[in-house]
Tab-separated table of C-alpha atoms and ligand atoms in Angstrom:
chain	number	residue	atom	x	y	z
P	208	MET	CA	0.000	0.000	0.000
P	209	SER	CA	1.437	3.427	-0.927
P	210	ASP	CA	1.663	6.128	1.716
P	211	ALA	CA	-1.059	8.110	-0.025
P	212	THR	CA	-3.449	5.159	-0.049
P	213	ALA	CA	-2.684	4.419	3.585
P	214	LYS	CA	-3.458	8.033	4.523
P	215	LYS	CA	-6.716	7.876	2.566
P	216	GLU	CA	-7.659	4.660	4.359
P	217	GLU	CA	-6.985	6.319	7.708
P	218	ARG	CA	-9.313	9.189	6.846
P	219	ARG	CA	-12.025	6.859	5.588
P	220	LYS	CA	-15.399	7.830	6.967
P	221	PHE	CA	-17.262	4.909	8.438
P	222	GLN	CA	-20.912	4.538	7.599
P	223	ALA	CA	-23.641	2.287	8.923
P	224	ILE	CA	-23.906	-0.886	6.843
P	225	ARG	CA	-26.446	-0.780	3.995
P	226	GLY	CA	-29.920	-1.593	5.246
P	227	THR	CA	-29.083	-0.642	8.838
P	228	ARG	CA	-29.463	2.792	10.401
P	229	ASP	CA	-29.012	4.786	13.558
P	230	LEU	CA	-32.186	5.690	15.367
P	231	LEU	CA	-31.615	9.115	16.829
P	232	PRO	CA	-33.284	11.593	19.147
P	233	PRO	CA	-35.889	13.010	18.980
P	234	GLU	CA	-37.272	10.042	16.997
P	235	THR	CA	-36.146	7.537	19.632
P	236	ALA	CA	-38.626	9.152	22.046
P	237	LEU	CA	-41.368	7.936	19.700
P	238	TRP	CA	-39.818	4.441	19.619
P	239	ASN	CA	-39.865	4.418	23.405
P	240	ARG	CA	-43.488	5.509	23.507
P	241	VAL	CA	-44.491	2.799	21.014
P	242	GLU	CA	-42.654	0.134	23.031
P	243	GLN	CA	-43.942	1.419	26.368
P	244	THR	CA	-47.516	1.244	25.066
P	245	ALA	CA	-46.893	-2.374	24.014
P	246	HIS	CA	-45.649	-3.239	27.530
P	247	GLU	CA	-48.736	-1.627	29.042
P	248	VAL	CA	-51.406	-2.977	26.681
P	249	PHE	CA	-50.012	-6.523	26.483
P	250	ALA	CA	-49.754	-6.672	30.289
P	251	THR	CA	-53.483	-5.903	30.548
P	252	PHE	CA	-54.094	-9.058	28.469
P	253	GLY	CA	-51.874	-11.143	30.769
P	254	TYR	CA	-48.758	-11.400	28.572
P	255	GLY	CA	-45.253	-11.559	30.040
P	256	GLU	CA	-42.111	-10.391	28.284
P	257	ILE	CA	-39.526	-12.822	26.911
P	258	ARG	CA	-36.079	-11.698	25.751
P	259	PRO	CA	-34.544	-14.460	23.684
P	260	PRO	CA	-30.991	-14.212	22.333
P	261	ILE	CA	-30.319	-12.442	19.046
P	262	PHE	CA	-28.475	-15.423	17.572
P	263	GLU	CA	-29.462	-19.051	17.559
P	264	PRO	CA	-28.350	-22.257	15.825
P	265	THR	CA	-28.975	-21.898	12.069
P	266	GLU	CA	-30.773	-25.236	12.179
P	267	LEU	CA	-33.513	-23.780	14.434
P	268	PHE	CA	-34.565	-21.295	11.753
P	269	ALA	CA	-34.083	-23.790	8.936
P	270	ARG	CA	-36.521	-26.101	10.697
P	271	ALA	CA	-39.012	-23.536	12.009
P	272	VAL	CA	-39.157	-21.030	9.165
P	273	GLY	CA	-38.386	-23.604	6.469
P	274	GLY	CA	-35.192	-24.278	4.520
P	275	GLU	CA	-36.887	-23.523	1.190
P	276	THR	CA	-38.198	-20.072	2.189
P	277	ASP	CA	-36.467	-16.918	0.929
P	278	ILE	CA	-35.825	-15.918	4.530
P	279	VAL	CA	-33.717	-18.980	5.252
P	280	SER	CA	-32.297	-19.762	1.824
P	281	LYS	CA	-31.238	-16.228	0.835
P	282	GLU	CA	-31.646	-13.694	3.598
P	283	MET	CA	-30.080	-15.011	6.789
P	284	TYR	CA	-26.876	-13.657	8.252
P	285	SER	CA	-25.153	-16.922	9.103
P	286	PHE	CA	-21.624	-17.605	10.206
P	287	GLU	CA	-19.453	-20.381	11.491
P	288	ASP	CA	-18.651	-20.099	15.171
P	289	ARG	CA	-15.186	-21.120	16.411
P	290	ASP	CA	-16.448	-24.584	17.276
P	291	ASP	CA	-17.575	-24.971	13.643
P	292	SER	CA	-21.263	-24.780	14.509
P	293	SER	CA	-23.405	-22.594	12.267
P	294	ILE	CA	-25.069	-19.638	13.921
P	295	SER	CA	-27.550	-17.141	12.474
P	296	LEU	CA	-28.784	-13.727	13.485
P	297	ARG	CA	-32.488	-14.215	14.069
P	298	PRO	CA	-34.679	-13.308	11.074
P	299	GLU	CA	-37.777	-13.556	13.299
P	300	ALA	CA	-38.513	-14.576	16.879
P	301	THR	CA	-41.336	-17.139	16.842
P	302	ALA	CA	-38.803	-19.962	16.459
P	303	SER	CA	-36.877	-18.719	19.500
P	304	VAL	CA	-40.028	-18.386	21.607
P	305	CYS	CA	-41.055	-21.955	20.764
P	306	ARG	CA	-37.535	-23.188	21.498
P	307	ALA	CA	-37.656	-21.430	24.860
P	308	TYR	CA	-41.109	-22.904	25.626
P	309	ILE	CA	-39.701	-26.395	25.121
P	310	GLU	CA	-36.312	-25.741	26.749
P	311	HIS	CA	-37.867	-24.365	29.951
P	312	GLY	CA	-40.628	-26.983	30.146
P	313	MET	CA	-43.288	-24.293	30.010
P	314	GLN	CA	-45.954	-26.894	29.222
P	315	ILE	CA	-46.194	-27.545	32.970
P	316	LEU	CA	-47.231	-23.927	33.614
P	317	PRO	CA	-50.910	-22.948	33.541
P	318	GLN	CA	-51.846	-22.935	29.837
P	319	PRO	CA	-51.857	-21.081	27.590
P	320	VAL	CA	-48.533	-19.343	28.123
P	321	LYS	CA	-48.727	-15.807	26.746
P	322	LEU	CA	-45.425	-14.187	25.815
P	323	TYR	CA	-44.348	-11.080	23.940
P	324	TYR	CA	-41.038	-9.654	22.757
P	325	THR	CA	-39.558	-6.559	21.170
P	326	GLY	CA	-36.232	-6.294	19.396
P	327	PRO	CA	-34.170	-6.331	16.223
P	328	MET	CA	-34.450	-8.946	13.462
P	329	PHE	CA	-32.065	-9.413	10.542
P	330	ARG	CA	-32.842	-10.247	6.921
P	331	ARG	CA	-30.669	-9.555	3.936
P	332	GLU	CA	-33.431	-8.073	1.777
P	333	ARG	CA	-33.151	-5.311	-0.820
P	334	PRO	CA	-33.448	-2.119	1.263
P	335	GLN	CA	-36.192	0.374	0.421
P	336	LYS	CA	-38.670	2.561	2.301
P	337	GLY	CA	-40.029	0.441	5.150
P	338	ARG	CA	-37.643	-2.419	4.415
P	339	TYR	CA	-34.345	-2.759	6.226
P	340	ARG	CA	-31.766	-5.434	6.891
P	341	GLN	CA	-31.908	-4.751	10.607
P	342	PHE	CA	-35.489	-3.999	11.524
P	343	TYR	CA	-37.515	-4.220	14.707
P	344	GLN	CA	-40.504	-6.298	15.605
P	345	ILE	CA	-42.959	-6.282	18.469
P	346	GLY	CA	-44.521	-9.709	18.612
P	347	ALA	CA	-46.603	-11.968	20.805
P	348	GLU	CA	-47.268	-15.703	20.985
P	349	VAL	CA	-49.906	-17.773	22.776
P	350	LEU	CA	-48.669	-21.317	23.362
P	351	GLY	CA	-50.493	-24.327	24.790
P	352	GLY	CA	-54.069	-24.759	25.939
P	353	THR	CA	-56.803	-25.008	23.341
P	354	ASP	CA	-57.312	-23.700	19.846
P	355	ALA	CA	-60.644	-22.133	20.821
P	356	PRO	CA	-61.603	-19.435	18.297
P	357	ALA	CA	-61.871	-16.978	21.189
P	358	ILE	CA	-58.075	-17.176	21.560
P	359	ASP	CA	-57.554	-16.151	17.928
P	360	ALA	CA	-60.067	-13.342	18.339
P	361	GLU	CA	-58.536	-12.093	21.582
P	362	VAL	CA	-55.033	-11.990	20.072
P	363	ILE	CA	-56.418	-9.839	17.249
P	364	GLU	CA	-58.454	-7.714	19.655
P	365	MET	CA	-55.271	-7.039	21.644
P	366	LEU	CA	-53.471	-5.957	18.479
P	367	MET	CA	-56.209	-3.569	17.429
P	368	THR	CA	-56.415	-2.166	20.972
P	369	TYR	CA	-52.676	-1.598	20.828
P	370	PHE	CA	-52.805	0.179	17.458
P	371	ASP	CA	-55.607	2.351	18.763
P	372	LYS	CA	-53.724	3.273	21.964
P	373	VAL	CA	-50.571	4.064	20.051
P	374	GLY	CA	-52.550	6.411	17.769
P	375	LEU	CA	-52.387	4.468	14.484
P	376	HIS	CA	-55.447	5.388	12.445
P	377	GLY	CA	-56.664	3.944	9.172
P	378	ALA	CA	-55.274	0.463	9.824
P	379	THR	CA	-57.125	-2.325	8.010
P	380	LEU	CA	-57.313	-5.862	9.368
P	381	TYR	CA	-57.457	-8.675	6.801
P	382	ILE	CA	-58.224	-12.225	7.861
P	383	ASN	CA	-58.387	-15.632	6.230
P	384	SER	CA	-58.401	-19.297	7.116
P	385	ILE	CA	-55.970	-21.647	5.404
P	386	GLY	CA	-57.459	-24.814	6.889
P	387	HIS	CA	-55.181	-27.608	7.999
P	388	ASN	CA	-52.797	-29.936	6.264
P	389	ALA	CA	-55.167	-32.816	5.371
P	390	GLU	CA	-56.470	-34.353	2.158
P	391	ASN	CA	-60.054	-33.235	2.794
P	392	CYS	CA	-58.863	-29.687	3.555
P	393	ARG	CA	-55.810	-27.664	2.502
P	394	ARG	CA	-53.912	-30.511	0.833
P	395	GLY	CA	-56.868	-31.137	-1.473
P	396	TYR	CA	-57.046	-27.426	-2.203
P	397	VAL	CA	-53.344	-27.163	-2.968
P	398	ALA	CA	-53.670	-30.033	-5.480
P	399	GLN	CA	-56.493	-28.165	-7.239
P	400	LEU	CA	-54.582	-24.888	-7.095
P	401	LYS	CA	-51.547	-26.549	-8.631
P	402	ALA	CA	-53.620	-27.976	-11.474
P	403	ALA	CA	-55.190	-24.558	-12.101
P	404	LEU	CA	-51.756	-22.897	-12.056
P	405	GLU	CA	-50.303	-25.417	-14.526
P	406	LYS	CA	-52.987	-24.331	-16.993
P	407	VAL	CA	-51.959	-20.651	-16.833
P	408	LYS	CA	-48.241	-21.250	-16.309
P	409	ASP	CA	-47.222	-19.422	-19.517
P	410	GLN	CA	-48.820	-16.205	-18.312
P	411	LEU	CA	-46.952	-16.166	-14.998
P	412	GLY	CA	-43.575	-14.634	-14.177
P	413	PRO	CA	-40.511	-16.812	-13.371
P	414	ASP	CA	-40.977	-16.575	-9.563
P	415	SER	CA	-44.552	-17.797	-9.678
P	416	GLN	CA	-43.687	-20.474	-12.242
P	417	ARG	CA	-41.066	-21.832	-9.868
P	418	ARG	CA	-43.487	-21.730	-6.951
P	419	ILE	CA	-46.041	-23.937	-8.723
P	420	ASP	CA	-43.771	-26.820	-7.752
P	421	THR	CA	-42.097	-25.566	-4.590
P	422	ASN	CA	-44.927	-23.702	-2.840
P	423	PRO	CA	-48.066	-23.027	-4.883
P	424	LEU	CA	-49.847	-21.166	-2.040
P	425	ARG	CA	-47.191	-18.467	-2.225
P	426	VAL	CA	-48.287	-17.598	-5.781
P	427	LEU	CA	-51.362	-16.031	-4.163
P	428	ASP	CA	-49.016	-13.594	-2.370
P	429	SER	CA	-47.720	-12.191	-5.665
P	430	LYS	CA	-47.839	-8.419	-5.997
P	431	LEU	CA	-46.822	-8.556	-9.687
P	432	GLU	CA	-49.259	-6.353	-11.625
P	433	SER	CA	-49.364	-8.630	-14.672
P	434	GLU	CA	-50.402	-11.653	-12.580
P	435	GLN	CA	-53.298	-10.098	-10.703
P	436	ALA	CA	-56.047	-10.816	-13.246
P	437	ILE	CA	-54.929	-14.453	-13.528
P	438	ILE	CA	-54.760	-14.964	-9.771
P	439	ALA	CA	-58.304	-13.624	-9.441
P	440	THR	CA	-59.560	-16.632	-11.440
P	441	LEU	CA	-57.894	-19.271	-9.211
P	442	PRO	CA	-59.933	-21.467	-6.838
P	443	HIS	CA	-60.557	-20.062	-3.320
P	444	ILE	CA	-59.473	-21.988	-0.243
P	445	ALA	CA	-62.705	-21.140	1.603
P	446	ASP	CA	-64.557	-23.495	-0.771
P	447	HIS	CA	-62.275	-26.384	0.194
P	448	LEU	CA	-62.066	-26.193	3.975
P	449	CYS	CA	-63.122	-29.265	5.977
P	450	ASP	CA	-66.143	-28.900	8.257
P	451	ASP	CA	-64.042	-28.376	11.421
P	452	CYS	CA	-61.908	-25.640	9.852
P	453	LYS	CA	-64.983	-23.984	8.350
P	454	ALA	CA	-66.665	-23.949	11.773
P	455	HIS	CA	-63.501	-22.614	13.422
P	456	TYR	CA	-63.240	-19.781	10.906
P	457	ALA	CA	-66.918	-18.869	11.263
P	458	ALA	CA	-66.491	-18.805	15.048
P	459	VAL	CA	-63.391	-16.572	14.841
P	460	LYS	CA	-65.375	-14.070	12.751
P	461	ARG	CA	-68.284	-14.189	15.190
P	462	GLN	CA	-65.896	-13.667	18.103
P	463	LEU	CA	-64.354	-10.657	16.376
P	464	GLU	CA	-67.808	-9.188	15.834
P	465	ILE	CA	-68.719	-9.651	19.519
P	466	ARG	CA	-65.529	-7.765	20.371
P	467	GLY	CA	-66.352	-4.961	17.938
P	468	VAL	CA	-63.256	-5.662	15.817
P	469	LEU	CA	-63.747	-4.685	12.164
P	470	TYR	CA	-62.174	-6.957	9.559
P	471	GLU	CA	-62.066	-7.658	5.860
P	472	GLU	CA	-61.642	-11.122	4.434
P	473	ASN	CA	-58.799	-11.722	2.005
P	474	TRP	CA	-58.723	-15.206	0.522
P	475	ARG	CA	-55.186	-14.603	-0.793
P	476	LEU	CA	-53.661	-14.224	2.645
P	477	VAL	CA	-51.599	-17.390	3.081
P	478	ARG	CA	-48.603	-18.714	4.920
P	479	GLY	CA	-46.644	-21.175	2.863
P	480	LEU	CA	-45.593	-23.618	5.567
P	481	ASP	CA	-47.308	-26.856	6.514
P	482	TYR	CA	-47.587	-26.246	10.225
P	483	TYR	CA	-49.468	-22.978	9.749
P	484	MET	CA	-53.159	-23.606	9.962
P	485	ARG	CA	-56.545	-21.989	10.114
P	486	THR	CA	-56.458	-18.318	11.079
P	487	THR	CA	-54.077	-15.986	9.247
P	488	PHE	CA	-54.197	-12.214	9.443
P	489	GLU	CA	-52.416	-9.113	8.265
P	490	ILE	CA	-52.783	-5.441	9.065
P	491	THR	CA	-51.977	-2.670	6.628
P	492	ALA	CA	-51.458	0.965	7.527
P	493	PRO	CA	-51.543	4.165	5.472
P	494	GLY	CA	-48.504	6.205	4.422
P	495	LEU	CA	-46.178	3.274	3.741
P	496	GLY	CA	-46.138	2.925	-0.051
P	497	SER	CA	-45.679	-0.597	-1.346
P	498	GLN	CA	-44.446	-2.019	1.981
P	499	ASN	CA	-47.732	-1.370	3.722
P	500	ALA	CA	-48.055	-4.490	5.889
P	501	VAL	CA	-47.479	-3.392	9.449
P	502	CYS	CA	-48.270	-6.733	11.071
P	503	GLY	CA	-48.611	-10.379	10.109
P	504	GLY	CA	-49.773	-13.323	12.148
P	505	GLY	CA	-51.399	-16.683	12.267
P	506	ARG	CA	-52.033	-19.985	13.985
P	507	TYR	CA	-49.211	-22.551	13.951
P	508	ASP	CA	-50.369	-25.563	15.950
P	509	GLY	CA	-47.633	-27.870	14.601
P	510	LEU	CA	-44.558	-25.758	15.231
P	511	VAL	CA	-43.598	-26.687	18.804
P	512	GLU	CA	-43.869	-30.365	17.921
P	513	LEU	CA	-41.761	-29.821	14.808
P	514	LEU	CA	-39.048	-28.413	17.077
P	515	GLY	CA	-39.111	-31.489	19.281
P	516	GLY	CA	-41.676	-30.452	21.893
P	517	PRO	CA	-45.052	-31.928	22.824
P	518	PRO	CA	-48.086	-31.288	20.579
P	519	THR	CA	-48.901	-27.664	21.396
P	520	LYS	CA	-51.384	-25.149	20.034
P	521	GLY	CA	-49.906	-21.834	19.002
P	522	ILE	CA	-50.866	-18.503	17.541
P	523	GLY	CA	-48.985	-15.234	17.273
P	524	PHE	CA	-48.144	-12.107	15.363
P	525	ALA	CA	-45.253	-9.773	14.611
P	526	ILE	CA	-45.623	-6.031	14.174
P	527	GLY	CA	-43.037	-4.250	12.014
P	528	GLU	CA	-42.036	-1.480	14.410
P	529	ASP	CA	-40.122	0.542	11.789
P	530	ARG	CA	-43.239	0.656	9.624
P	531	LEU	CA	-45.508	1.447	12.541
P	532	ILE	CA	-43.280	4.413	13.387
P	533	LEU	CA	-43.213	5.555	9.732
P	534	SER	CA	-46.981	5.451	9.515
P	535	LEU	CA	-47.362	7.408	12.779
P	536	GLN	CA	-44.938	10.026	11.495
P	537	GLU	CA	-46.714	10.313	8.140
P	538	SER	CA	-50.037	10.897	9.862
P	539	GLY	CA	-48.581	13.565	12.144
P	540	LYS	CA	-49.079	11.340	15.201
P	541	GLY	CA	-45.383	10.837	15.536
P	542	GLN	CA	-44.428	14.176	17.007
P	543	ALA	CA	-41.925	13.289	19.598
P	544	GLN	CA	-41.606	15.673	22.476
P	545	GLN	CA	-38.384	17.545	22.126
P	546	GLY	CA	-36.634	20.149	24.179
P	547	ARG	CA	-36.176	20.758	27.860
P	548	ASP	CA	-38.634	21.954	30.429
P	549	VAL	CA	-36.221	24.356	32.064
P	550	TYR	CA	-33.006	26.013	30.955
P	551	ILE	CA	-31.109	27.495	33.876
P	552	ALA	CA	-29.480	30.766	32.900
P	553	TRP	CA	-27.050	31.476	35.732
P	554	MET	CA	-24.399	34.112	36.273
P	555	GLY	CA	-22.041	34.428	39.193
P	556	GLU	CA	-20.569	32.004	41.665
P	557	HIS	CA	-23.359	32.227	44.261
P	558	ALA	CA	-25.908	31.794	41.548
P	559	TYR	CA	-24.105	28.667	40.297
P	560	ALA	CA	-24.484	26.918	43.662
P	561	ALA	CA	-28.203	27.774	43.641
P	562	ALA	CA	-28.444	26.622	40.003
P	563	ILE	CA	-26.983	23.189	40.835
P	564	ARG	CA	-29.465	22.869	43.715
P	565	ALA	CA	-32.355	23.930	41.482
P	566	ALA	CA	-31.327	21.448	38.743
P	567	LYS	CA	-31.226	18.601	41.273
P	568	ASP	CA	-34.634	19.445	42.761
P	569	LEU	CA	-36.281	19.941	39.377
P	570	ARG	CA	-34.889	16.682	37.986
P	571	ASN	CA	-36.015	14.826	41.105
P	572	ALA	CA	-39.488	16.187	40.458
P	573	GLY	CA	-39.319	14.787	36.896
P	574	PHE	CA	-38.564	17.937	34.883
P	575	SER	CA	-35.904	17.892	32.186
P	576	VAL	CA	-33.301	20.505	32.903
P	577	GLU	CA	-30.346	21.956	31.041
P	578	LEU	CA	-27.680	23.407	33.286
P	579	PRO	CA	-24.950	25.073	31.215
P	580	PRO	CA	-21.496	24.045	32.464
P	581	VAL	CA	-19.936	27.475	32.076
P	582	GLU	CA	-21.214	30.953	32.790
P	583	GLN	CA	-22.929	32.708	29.878
P	584	LYS	CA	-24.218	36.221	29.308
P	585	PHE	CA	-27.999	36.198	29.841
P	586	GLY	CA	-28.657	37.117	26.198
P	587	LYS	CA	-26.651	34.143	24.970
P	588	ALA	CA	-28.209	31.836	27.556
P	589	LEU	CA	-31.726	32.786	26.497
P	590	GLY	CA	-30.802	32.252	22.835
P	591	GLN	CA	-29.483	28.794	23.717
P	592	ALA	CA	-32.662	28.018	25.695
P	593	ASP	CA	-34.713	28.910	22.614
P	594	LYS	CA	-32.597	26.719	20.350
P	595	LEU	CA	-33.060	23.757	22.668
P	596	GLY	CA	-36.824	24.277	22.642
P	597	ALA	CA	-36.970	24.923	26.401
P	598	LYS	CA	-40.317	25.957	27.836
P	599	TYR	CA	-38.882	28.061	30.649
P	600	ALA	CA	-35.691	29.857	31.482
P	601	LEU	CA	-34.881	30.045	35.153
P	602	ILE	CA	-32.827	33.182	35.555
P	603	LEU	CA	-30.402	33.120	38.455
P	604	GLY	CA	-28.085	36.059	38.949
P	605	ASP	CA	-26.555	37.365	42.169
P	606	ASN	CA	-29.606	39.646	42.638
P	607	GLU	CA	-32.024	36.753	42.549
P	608	VAL	CA	-29.920	34.809	45.026
P	609	SER	CA	-29.564	37.678	47.504
P	610	GLU	CA	-33.326	38.490	47.290
P	611	ALA	CA	-34.198	34.749	47.472
P	612	LEU	CA	-36.623	35.408	44.630
P	613	TRP	CA	-35.981	33.550	41.384
P	614	THR	CA	-37.009	34.773	37.958
P	615	LEU	CA	-38.906	32.364	35.717
P	616	LYS	CA	-39.388	33.338	32.100
P	617	THR	CA	-41.982	31.575	29.935
P	618	LEU	CA	-40.206	31.476	26.606
P	619	SER	CA	-43.273	31.215	24.367
P	620	THR	CA	-44.834	34.418	25.738
P	621	GLY	CA	-41.818	36.260	27.119
P	622	GLU	CA	-43.677	36.694	30.438
P	623	GLN	CA	-41.502	36.899	33.524
P	624	GLN	CA	-42.326	36.384	37.161
P	625	LYS	CA	-40.557	36.195	40.486
P	626	LEU	CA	-40.969	33.125	42.665
P	627	PRO	CA	-39.478	32.166	46.032
P	628	GLU	CA	-37.339	29.014	45.636
P	629	PRO	CA	-39.675	26.642	47.525
P	630	GLU	CA	-42.611	27.584	45.270
P	631	LEU	CA	-40.884	26.929	41.954
P	632	ILE	CA	-41.650	23.221	41.624
P	633	ASP	CA	-45.277	23.560	42.732
P	634	TYR	CA	-45.752	26.369	40.256
P	635	LEU	CA	-44.289	24.357	37.348
P	636	LYS	CA	-46.390	21.332	38.272
P	637	ARG	CA	-49.556	23.439	38.186
P	638	GLN	CA	-48.680	24.604	34.667
P	639	GLN	CA	-48.400	21.045	33.248
H	969	LIG	P1	-43.025	-11.501	8.964
H	969	LIG	O1	-42.154	-11.903	10.113
H	969	LIG	O2	-42.337	-11.661	7.629
H	969	LIG	O3	-44.412	-12.083	9.021
H	969	LIG	O4	-43.207	-9.920	9.094
H	969	LIG	C1	-44.009	-9.319	10.064
H	969	LIG	C2	-43.904	-7.828	9.903
H	969	LIG	O5	-42.550	-7.404	10.082
H	969	LIG	C3	-44.265	-7.335	8.510
H	969	LIG	O6	-45.658	-7.118	8.388
H	969	LIG	C4	-43.489	-6.028	8.432
H	969	LIG	O7	-44.231	-4.993	9.048
H	969	LIG	C5	-42.248	-6.305	9.263
H	969	LIG	N1	-41.080	-6.606	8.392
H	969	LIG	C6	-40.746	-7.774	7.811
H	969	LIG	N2	-39.585	-7.669	7.131
H	969	LIG	C7	-39.162	-6.394	7.281
H	969	LIG	C8	-38.017	-5.640	6.822
H	969	LIG	N3	-37.050	-6.187	6.086
H	969	LIG	N4	-37.933	-4.325	7.178
H	969	LIG	C9	-38.892	-3.742	7.948
H	969	LIG	N5	-39.971	-4.410	8.414
H	969	LIG	C10	-40.117	-5.709	8.084
């Protein structure tokens, strides 16, 4: 390497890796609010938080998500650990939650076990608006107990309650039932679907053509404009459900109605893996462009068993937190509170001691306070307070200290008033 190249290398500016990003203030205040609301709402439905690790054995995801899915075959960040085992950054968390349920013998707890999580997921997708390689999900799973339709409905009710509390408006809930993996139900349907697809194969794009053999249900997911008219002519799964699955689906819809949850049916909403069954759902939100799904979920009664556990009912969902935040911002609901409550403009040594005391008391009372580390002229201090979006400036000069009367300036109106020190906090509290 020449000296010049070495110098250039040294000066190289580092950037976040493509598809990842820094979440910064003030936006992170909105992230905190969204997560805090999840903690609060999910707790009212009896869910407890689980924090699984961010990496797991590659084999766990291969088995749970499916080796033939795009997620596992193309998008996972996998690496060899020093002991030669293969490890992957989690592309989703349902697999981990089911692994934890088995590993900790949670089937002996009162059923169902209701768990939720928040955190980053990793998929090597093509980045675009609302699609990242490190993205965040807020998800919940109900494991064990029965598959009573009321459980499906309550999971969805909780989601819609959450979206409402967080201020997401204009969300649409789509539901479907994909039956179960039996000849008189989904397997029969898939055979018919395959036959119908073979007939129109020439008119489909290469992805869909490939899926006719590997995963015909996934063709229904296609967003390709040129395929839409053809897909509309394909057989519907609702006409091929067995009596039990039909009854379950009807009961889920009834249960949603009792709970006042509005839904639309979408027969094309599928999950391409065998252990998914019956209820599937998706929620779209405005302001997101083509990546408008803000949540996906469904019932997966076979998954725990597939991972080596006992036969266990399961249903869950994952909310795309990045997209939820985007949609809130687009609708103007995402205004994060910025700025300080109080900027302390102090001058003089005596005033500084009083300023430190005031900062401590105000912070203890829950106010956010900026205490400049060096003395400033009042004019400059007030300018700084404005720039930081402070609501009040507490002016402390030697006069104020000797009179024991502090000056509080409301920055939006310019009004000033004198307050004795002990009254300051009470006064500010009354103004909130
Ligand atoms: P899935 O785990 O694929 O069912 O996705 C559940 C939700 O996570 C989706 O509805 C999206 O809101 C979100 N999501 C999935 N992949 C990404 C990604 N690459 N970037 C941002 N959000 C994503």
